[in-house]
PDB file of N, CA and C in Angstrom:
ATOM      1  N   VAL B 921     -31.559  38.913 -75.481  1.00  0.00           N
ATOM      2  CA  VAL B 921     -32.794  38.354 -74.949  1.00  0.00           C
ATOM      3  C   VAL B 921     -32.471  37.358 -73.838  1.00  0.00           C
ATOM      4  N   ARG B 922     -31.466  36.530 -74.058  1.00  0.00           N
ATOM      5  CA  ARG B 922     -31.116  35.540 -73.028  1.00  0.00           C
ATOM      6  C   ARG B 922     -30.675  36.243 -71.744  1.00  0.00           C
ATOM      7  N   TYR B 923     -29.938  37.334 -71.866  1.00  0.00           N
ATOM      8  CA  TYR B 923     -29.485  38.071 -70.682  1.00  0.00           C
ATOM      9  C   TYR B 923     -30.675  38.639 -69.917  1.00  0.00           C
ATOM     10  N   ILE B 924     -31.626  39.183 -70.624  1.00  0.00           N
ATOM     11  CA  ILE B 924     -32.812  39.749 -69.982  1.00  0.00           C
ATOM     12  C   ILE B 924     -33.638  38.661 -69.307  1.00  0.00           C
ATOM     13  N   LEU B 925     -33.825  37.546 -69.997  1.00  0.00           N
ATOM     14  CA  LEU B 925     -34.643  36.459 -69.459  1.00  0.00           C
ATOM     15  C   LEU B 925     -33.925  35.650 -68.385  1.00  0.00           C
ATOM     16  N   GLN B 926     -32.587  35.646 -68.420  1.00  0.00           N
ATOM     17  CA  GLN B 926     -31.779  34.879 -67.461  1.00  0.00           C
ATOM     18  C   GLN B 926     -32.160  33.394 -67.492  1.00  0.00           C
ATOM     19  N   ASP B 927     -32.438  32.868 -68.686  1.00  0.00           N
ATOM     20  CA  ASP B 927     -32.912  31.487 -68.794  1.00  0.00           C
ATOM     21  C   ASP B 927     -31.880  30.508 -69.347  1.00  0.00           C
ATOM     22  N   ASN B 928     -30.720  31.013 -69.690  1.00  0.00           N
ATOM     23  CA  ASN B 928     -29.655  30.135 -70.180  1.00  0.00           C
ATOM     24  C   ASN B 928     -28.350  30.616 -69.562  1.00  0.00           C
ATOM     25  N   ILE B 929     -27.902  29.922 -68.558  1.00  0.00           N
ATOM     26  CA  ILE B 929     -26.745  30.361 -67.771  1.00  0.00           C
ATOM     27  C   ILE B 929     -25.491  30.565 -68.628  1.00  0.00           C
ATOM     28  N   THR B 930     -25.323  29.762 -69.655  1.00  0.00           N
ATOM     29  CA  THR B 930     -24.154  29.900 -70.524  1.00  0.00           C
ATOM     30  C   THR B 930     -24.153  31.258 -71.215  1.00  0.00           C
ATOM     31  N   PHE B 931     -25.300  31.647 -71.772  1.00  0.00           N
ATOM     32  CA  PHE B 931     -25.393  32.934 -72.471  1.00  0.00           C
ATOM     33  C   PHE B 931     -25.387  34.117 -71.502  1.00  0.00           C
ATOM     34  N   VAL B 932     -25.938  33.916 -70.329  1.00  0.00           N
ATOM     35  CA  VAL B 932     -25.913  34.976 -69.316  1.00  0.00           C
ATOM     36  C   VAL B 932     -24.471  35.266 -68.909  1.00  0.00           C
ATOM     37  N   LYS B 933     -23.717  34.218 -68.637  1.00  0.00           N
ATOM     38  CA  LYS B 933     -22.314  34.401 -68.243  1.00  0.00           C
ATOM     39  C   LYS B 933     -21.497  35.036 -69.362  1.00  0.00           C
ATOM     40  N   LEU B 934     -21.750  34.622 -70.587  1.00  0.00           N
ATOM     41  CA  LEU B 934     -21.050  35.213 -71.732  1.00  0.00           C
ATOM     42  C   LEU B 934     -21.387  36.700 -71.858  1.00  0.00           C
ATOM     43  N   SER B 935     -22.651  37.031 -71.701  1.00  0.00           N
ATOM     44  CA  SER B 935     -23.080  38.431 -71.752  1.00  0.00           C
ATOM     45  C   SER B 935     -22.400  39.235 -70.656  1.00  0.00           C
ATOM     46  N   GLU B 936     -22.391  38.702 -69.451  1.00  0.00           N
ATOM     47  CA  GLU B 936     -21.756  39.386 -68.330  1.00  0.00           C
ATOM     48  C   GLU B 936     -20.268  39.608 -68.582  1.00  0.00           C
ATOM     49  N   LYS B 937     -19.627  38.643 -69.206  1.00  0.00           N
ATOM     50  CA  LYS B 937     -18.205  38.778 -69.548  1.00  0.00           C
ATOM     51  C   LYS B 937     -17.999  39.945 -70.503  1.00  0.00           C
ATOM     52  N   TYR B 938     -18.830  40.011 -71.550  1.00  0.00           N
ATOM     53  CA  TYR B 938     -18.716  41.109 -72.520  1.00  0.00           C
ATOM     54  C   TYR B 938     -19.054  42.448 -71.886  1.00  0.00           C
ATOM     55  N   PHE B 939     -20.078  42.491 -71.044  1.00  0.00           N
ATOM     56  CA  PHE B 939     -20.443  43.741 -70.387  1.00  0.00           C
ATOM     57  C   PHE B 939     -19.313  44.215 -69.479  1.00  0.00           C
ATOM     58  N   SER B 940     -18.673  43.300 -68.794  1.00  0.00           N
ATOM     59  CA  SER B 940     -17.554  43.649 -67.930  1.00  0.00           C
ATOM     60  C   SER B 940     -16.385  44.217 -68.737  1.00  0.00           C
ATOM     61  N   GLN B 941     -16.097  43.581 -69.860  1.00  0.00           N
ATOM     62  CA  GLN B 941     -15.022  44.072 -70.729  1.00  0.00           C
ATOM     63  C   GLN B 941     -15.355  45.459 -71.282  1.00  0.00           C
ATOM     64  N   ALA B 942     -16.604  45.685 -71.603  1.00  0.00           N
ATOM     65  CA  ALA B 942     -17.016  46.993 -72.111  1.00  0.00           C
ATOM     66  C   ALA B 942     -16.906  48.044 -71.010  1.00  0.00           C
ATOM     67  N   LYS B 943     -17.303  47.668 -69.815  1.00  0.00           N
ATOM     68  CA  LYS B 943     -17.220  48.591 -68.685  1.00  0.00           C
ATOM     69  C   LYS B 943     -15.770  48.998 -68.439  1.00  0.00           C
ATOM     70  N   ASP B 944     -14.855  48.054 -68.611  1.00  0.00           N
ATOM     71  CA  ASP B 944     -13.424  48.320 -68.445  1.00  0.00           C
ATOM     72  C   ASP B 944     -12.804  48.952 -69.691  1.00  0.00           C
ATOM     73  N   ARG B 945     -13.637  49.253 -70.666  1.00  0.00           N
ATOM     74  CA  ARG B 945     -13.237  49.887 -71.931  1.00  0.00           C
ATOM     75  C   ARG B 945     -12.243  49.048 -72.744  1.00  0.00           C
ATOM     76  N   LYS B 946     -12.340  47.736 -72.594  1.00  0.00           N
ATOM     77  CA  LYS B 946     -11.505  46.830 -73.388  1.00  0.00           C
ATOM     78  C   LYS B 946     -12.164  46.545 -74.736  1.00  0.00           C
ATOM     79  N   ILE B 947     -13.485  46.588 -74.764  1.00  0.00           N
ATOM     80  CA  ILE B 947     -14.241  46.411 -76.003  1.00  0.00           C
ATOM     81  C   ILE B 947     -15.375  47.429 -76.019  1.00  0.00           C
ATOM     82  N   LYS B 948     -16.000  47.600 -77.179  1.00  0.00           N
ATOM     83  CA  LYS B 948     -17.187  48.440 -77.299  1.00  0.00           C
ATOM     84  C   LYS B 948     -18.372  47.552 -77.638  1.00  0.00           C
ATOM     85  N   ILE B 949     -19.490  47.825 -76.984  1.00  0.00           N
ATOM     86  CA  ILE B 949     -20.718  47.113 -77.306  1.00  0.00           C
ATOM     87  C   ILE B 949     -21.597  48.058 -78.114  1.00  0.00           C
ATOM     88  N   VAL B 950     -22.000  47.594 -79.266  1.00  0.00           N
ATOM     89  CA  VAL B 950     -22.845  48.401 -80.138  1.00  0.00           C
ATOM     90  C   VAL B 950     -24.134  47.635 -80.398  1.00  0.00           C
ATOM     91  N   PHE B 951     -25.236  48.223 -79.984  1.00  0.00           N
ATOM     92  CA  PHE B 951     -26.550  47.684 -80.307  1.00  0.00           C
ATOM     93  C   PHE B 951     -27.125  48.537 -81.425  1.00  0.00           C
ATOM     94  N   LEU B 952     -27.256  47.953 -82.594  1.00  0.00           N
ATOM     95  CA  LEU B 952     -27.898  48.674 -83.687  1.00  0.00           C
ATOM     96  C   LEU B 952     -29.369  48.860 -83.356  1.00  0.00           C
ATOM     97  N   SER B 953     -29.958  49.905 -83.866  1.00  0.00           N
ATOM     98  CA  SER B 953     -31.369  50.155 -83.581  1.00  0.00           C
ATOM     99  C   SER B 953     -32.233  48.977 -84.010  1.00  0.00           C
ATOM    100  N   GLU B 954     -31.835  48.280 -85.067  1.00  0.00           N
ATOM    101  CA  GLU B 954     -32.579  47.109 -85.528  1.00  0.00           C
ATOM    102  C   GLU B 954     -32.592  45.996 -84.477  1.00  0.00           C
ATOM    103  N   ILE B 955     -31.502  45.864 -83.750  1.00  0.00           N
ATOM    104  CA  ILE B 955     -31.400  44.841 -82.709  1.00  0.00           C
ATOM    105  C   ILE B 955     -32.299  45.201 -81.527  1.00  0.00           C
ATOM    106  N   ILE B 956     -32.318  46.463 -81.170  1.00  0.00           N
ATOM    107  CA  ILE B 956     -33.187  46.904 -80.084  1.00  0.00           C
ATOM    108  C   ILE B 956     -34.642  46.634 -80.448  1.00  0.00           C
ATOM    109  N   LEU B 957     -35.002  46.929 -81.672  1.00  0.00           N
ATOM    110  CA  LEU B 957     -36.363  46.653 -82.135  1.00  0.00           C
ATOM    111  C   LEU B 957     -36.671  45.162 -82.106  1.00  0.00           C
ATOM    112  N   GLU B 958     -35.719  44.352 -82.489  1.00  0.00           N
ATOM    113  CA  GLU B 958     -35.906  42.899 -82.488  1.00  0.00           C
ATOM    114  C   GLU B 958     -36.075  42.366 -81.065  1.00  0.00           C
ATOM    115  N   ILE B 959     -35.266  42.868 -80.140  1.00  0.00           N
ATOM    116  CA  ILE B 959     -35.393  42.462 -78.737  1.00  0.00           C
ATOM    117  C   ILE B 959     -36.782  42.820 -78.232  1.00  0.00           C
ATOM    118  N   GLU B 960     -37.209  44.036 -78.518  1.00  0.00           N
ATOM    119  CA  GLU B 960     -38.542  44.480 -78.079  1.00  0.00           C
ATOM    120  C   GLU B 960     -39.624  43.584 -78.656  1.00  0.00           C
ATOM    121  N   TYR B 961     -39.520  43.275 -79.935  1.00  0.00           N
ATOM    122  CA  TYR B 961     -40.520  42.450 -80.607  1.00  0.00           C
ATOM    123  C   TYR B 961     -40.584  41.045 -79.990  1.00  0.00           C
ATOM    124  N   VAL B 962     -39.441  40.425 -79.798  1.00  0.00           N
ATOM    125  CA  VAL B 962     -39.399  39.062 -79.249  1.00  0.00           C
ATOM    126  C   VAL B 962     -39.947  39.033 -77.823  1.00  0.00           C
ATOM    127  N   LEU B 963     -39.541  40.000 -77.008  1.00  0.00           N
ATOM    128  CA  LEU B 963     -40.044  40.024 -75.636  1.00  0.00           C
ATOM    129  C   LEU B 963     -41.552  40.264 -75.595  1.00  0.00           C
ATOM    130  N   ARG B 964     -42.044  41.108 -76.486  1.00  0.00           N
ATOM    131  CA  ARG B 964     -43.473  41.430 -76.495  1.00  0.00           C
ATOM    132  C   ARG B 964     -44.314  40.319 -77.095  1.00  0.00           C
ATOM    133  N   LYS B 965     -43.910  39.801 -78.245  1.00  0.00           N
ATOM    134  CA  LYS B 965     -44.731  38.822 -78.964  1.00  0.00           C
ATOM    135  C   LYS B 965     -44.521  37.382 -78.488  1.00  0.00           C
ATOM    136  N   VAL B 966     -43.293  36.996 -78.290  1.00  0.00           N
ATOM    137  CA  VAL B 966     -43.005  35.607 -77.929  1.00  0.00           C
ATOM    138  C   VAL B 966     -43.155  35.386 -76.422  1.00  0.00           C
ATOM    139  N   TYR B 967     -42.602  36.311 -75.626  1.00  0.00           N
ATOM    140  CA  TYR B 967     -42.609  36.139 -74.174  1.00  0.00           C
ATOM    141  C   TYR B 967     -43.699  36.937 -73.481  1.00  0.00           C
ATOM    142  N   LYS B 968     -44.526  37.625 -74.252  1.00  0.00           N
ATOM    143  CA  LYS B 968     -45.714  38.333 -73.741  1.00  0.00           C
ATOM    144  C   LYS B 968     -45.393  39.351 -72.647  1.00  0.00           C
ATOM    145  N   PHE B 969     -44.255  40.047 -72.779  1.00  0.00           N
ATOM    146  CA  PHE B 969     -43.919  41.101 -71.828  1.00  0.00           C
ATOM    147  C   PHE B 969     -44.932  42.233 -71.965  1.00  0.00           C
ATOM    148  N   SER B 970     -45.331  42.783 -70.837  1.00  0.00           N
ATOM    149  CA  SER B 970     -46.184  43.965 -70.852  1.00  0.00           C
ATOM    150  C   SER B 970     -45.324  45.183 -71.204  1.00  0.00           C
ATOM    151  N   ARG B 971     -45.979  46.291 -71.481  1.00  0.00           N
ATOM    152  CA  ARG B 971     -45.239  47.517 -71.794  1.00  0.00           C
ATOM    153  C   ARG B 971     -44.346  47.912 -70.612  1.00  0.00           C
ATOM    154  N   LYS B 972     -44.860  47.732 -69.404  1.00  0.00           N
ATOM    155  CA  LYS B 972     -44.078  48.061 -68.205  1.00  0.00           C
ATOM    156  C   LYS B 972     -42.843  47.157 -68.099  1.00  0.00           C
ATOM    157  N   GLU B 973     -43.008  45.863 -68.341  1.00  0.00           N
ATOM    158  CA  GLU B 973     -41.877  44.928 -68.290  1.00  0.00           C
ATOM    159  C   GLU B 973     -40.863  45.250 -69.378  1.00  0.00           C
ATOM    160  N   LEU B 974     -41.349  45.593 -70.573  1.00  0.00           N
ATOM    161  CA  LEU B 974     -40.453  45.968 -71.676  1.00  0.00           C
ATOM    162  C   LEU B 974     -39.643  47.196 -71.312  1.00  0.00           C
ATOM    163  N   THR B 975     -40.316  48.187 -70.786  1.00  0.00           N
ATOM    164  CA  THR B 975     -39.636  49.428 -70.413  1.00  0.00           C
ATOM    165  C   THR B 975     -38.555  49.158 -69.378  1.00  0.00           C
ATOM    166  N   LYS B 976     -38.870  48.361 -68.386  1.00  0.00           N
ATOM    167  CA  LYS B 976     -37.892  48.045 -67.345  1.00  0.00           C
ATOM    168  C   LYS B 976     -36.693  47.285 -67.915  1.00  0.00           C
ATOM    169  N   ALA B 977     -36.962  46.263 -68.712  1.00  0.00           N
ATOM    170  CA  ALA B 977     -35.885  45.433 -69.267  1.00  0.00           C
ATOM    171  C   ALA B 977     -34.976  46.231 -70.194  1.00  0.00           C
ATOM    172  N   LEU B 978     -35.576  46.963 -71.117  1.00  0.00           N
ATOM    173  CA  LEU B 978     -34.766  47.710 -72.081  1.00  0.00           C
ATOM    174  C   LEU B 978     -34.094  48.911 -71.432  1.00  0.00           C
ATOM    175  N   SER B 979     -34.758  49.551 -70.509  1.00  0.00           N
ATOM    176  CA  SER B 979     -34.152  50.702 -69.825  1.00  0.00           C
ATOM    177  C   SER B 979     -32.902  50.296 -69.062  1.00  0.00           C
ATOM    178  N   THR B 980     -32.963  49.144 -68.438  1.00  0.00           N
ATOM    179  CA  THR B 980     -31.800  48.658 -67.690  1.00  0.00           C
ATOM    180  C   THR B 980     -30.590  48.530 -68.606  1.00  0.00           C
ATOM    181  N   LEU B 981     -30.793  47.960 -69.774  1.00  0.00           N
ATOM    182  CA  LEU B 981     -29.689  47.842 -70.724  1.00  0.00           C
ATOM    183  C   LEU B 981     -29.249  49.201 -71.243  1.00  0.00           C
ATOM    184  N   LEU B 982     -30.207  50.028 -71.576  1.00  0.00           N
ATOM    185  CA  LEU B 982     -29.895  51.278 -72.256  1.00  0.00           C
ATOM    186  C   LEU B 982     -29.359  52.367 -71.342  1.00  0.00           C
ATOM    187  N   LYS B 983     -29.532  52.219 -70.060  1.00  0.00           N
ATOM    188  CA  LYS B 983     -28.972  53.181 -69.114  1.00  0.00           C
ATOM    189  C   LYS B 983     -27.495  52.911 -68.849  1.00  0.00           C
ATOM    190  N   THR B 984     -27.027  51.796 -69.337  1.00  0.00           N
ATOM    191  CA  THR B 984     -25.633  51.421 -69.136  1.00  0.00           C
ATOM    192  C   THR B 984     -24.730  52.419 -69.852  1.00  0.00           C
ATOM    193  N   THR B 985     -23.803  52.986 -69.118  1.00  0.00           N
ATOM    194  CA  THR B 985     -23.004  54.096 -69.641  1.00  0.00           C
ATOM    195  C   THR B 985     -22.027  53.704 -70.740  1.00  0.00           C
ATOM    196  N   TYR B 986     -21.718  52.436 -70.870  1.00  0.00           N
ATOM    197  CA  TYR B 986     -20.743  52.055 -71.883  1.00  0.00           C
ATOM    198  C   TYR B 986     -21.370  51.652 -73.210  1.00  0.00           C
ATOM    199  N   PHE B 987     -22.659  51.897 -73.391  1.00  0.00           N
ATOM    200  CA  PHE B 987     -23.287  51.721 -74.701  1.00  0.00           C
ATOM    201  C   PHE B 987     -23.201  53.032 -75.462  1.00  0.00           C
ATOM    202  N   VAL B 988     -23.297  52.945 -76.758  1.00  0.00           N
ATOM    203  CA  VAL B 988     -23.191  54.125 -77.605  1.00  0.00           C
ATOM    204  C   VAL B 988     -24.375  55.055 -77.340  1.00  0.00           C
ATOM    205  N   GLN B 989     -24.082  56.335 -77.123  1.00  0.00           N
ATOM    206  CA  GLN B 989     -25.081  57.322 -76.718  1.00  0.00           C
ATOM    207  C   GLN B 989     -26.263  57.417 -77.680  1.00  0.00           C
ATOM    208  N   TYR B 990     -26.013  57.510 -78.980  1.00  0.00           N
ATOM    209  CA  TYR B 990     -27.120  57.732 -79.906  1.00  0.00           C
ATOM    210  C   TYR B 990     -28.094  56.561 -79.928  1.00  0.00           C
ATOM    211  N   LEU B 991     -27.627  55.370 -79.587  1.00  0.00           N
ATOM    212  CA  LEU B 991     -28.532  54.225 -79.535  1.00  0.00           C
ATOM    213  C   LEU B 991     -29.499  54.342 -78.367  1.00  0.00           C
ATOM    214  N   ARG B 992     -29.034  54.921 -77.267  1.00  0.00           N
ATOM    215  CA  ARG B 992     -29.928  55.128 -76.136  1.00  0.00           C
ATOM    216  C   ARG B 992     -31.032  56.103 -76.517  1.00  0.00           C
ATOM    217  N   ILE B 993     -30.701  57.117 -77.251  1.00  0.00           N
ATOM    218  CA  ILE B 993     -31.693  58.099 -77.671  1.00  0.00           C
ATOM    219  C   ILE B 993     -32.740  57.436 -78.563  1.00  0.00           C
ATOM    220  N   ILE B 994     -32.312  56.616 -79.493  1.00  0.00           N
ATOM    221  CA  ILE B 994     -33.239  55.900 -80.369  1.00  0.00           C
ATOM    222  C   ILE B 994     -34.156  55.005 -79.549  1.00  0.00           C
ATOM    223  N   ALA B 995     -33.591  54.254 -78.622  1.00  0.00           N
ATOM    224  CA  ALA B 995     -34.381  53.308 -77.837  1.00  0.00           C
ATOM    225  C   ALA B 995     -35.354  54.023 -76.909  1.00  0.00           C
ATOM    226  N   ILE B 996     -34.940  55.120 -76.316  1.00  0.00           N
ATOM    227  CA  ILE B 996     -35.842  55.865 -75.447  1.00  0.00           C
ATOM    228  C   ILE B 996     -37.019  56.382 -76.267  1.00  0.00           C
ATOM    229  N   PHE B 997     -36.758  56.808 -77.461  1.00  0.00           N
ATOM    230  CA  PHE B 997     -37.810  57.244 -78.370  1.00  0.00           C
ATOM    231  C   PHE B 997     -38.797  56.104 -78.630  1.00  0.00           C
ATOM    232  N   ILE B 998     -38.287  54.913 -78.850  1.00  0.00           N
ATOM    233  CA  ILE B 998     -39.126  53.737 -79.100  1.00  0.00           C
ATOM    234  C   ILE B 998     -39.943  53.389 -77.854  1.00  0.00           C
ATOM    235  N   LEU B 999     -39.311  53.400 -76.696  1.00  0.00           N
ATOM    236  CA  LEU B 999     -39.990  53.037 -75.462  1.00  0.00           C
ATOM    237  C   LEU B 999     -41.134  53.991 -75.132  1.00  0.00           C
ATOM    238  N   LYS B1000     -40.961  55.256 -75.476  1.00  0.00           N
ATOM    239  CA  LYS B1000     -42.014  56.232 -75.196  1.00  0.00           C
ATOM    240  C   LYS B1000     -43.178  56.087 -76.165  1.00  0.00           C
ATOM    241  N   GLY B1001     -42.974  55.346 -77.247  1.00  0.00           N
ATOM    242  CA  GLY B1001     -44.040  55.103 -78.198  1.00  0.00           C
ATOM    243  C   GLY B1001     -44.408  56.315 -79.032  1.00  0.00           C
ATOM    244  N   THR B1002     -43.462  57.202 -79.223  1.00  0.00           N
ATOM    245  CA  THR B1002     -43.731  58.403 -80.014  1.00  0.00           C
ATOM    246  C   THR B1002     -43.240  58.266 -81.422  1.00  0.00           C
TER     247      THR B1002
END
């Protein structure tokens, strides 16, 4: 959530560090489906993101090639609201 909101530079930089390491295949980033749901809930309920803003924010993360494939499928299913 902090990475998406870009509201805490310390957490943004930490996230970027982990994403860079994952891109270089030094570590794996795993987002459990429960975490994706929690991110969606917090952005929608607490930060009042519209459906369009949610789709953009989550799609950006989920299109990242170094995330686990099956999690992207789950999240795309959630974003489509089916």
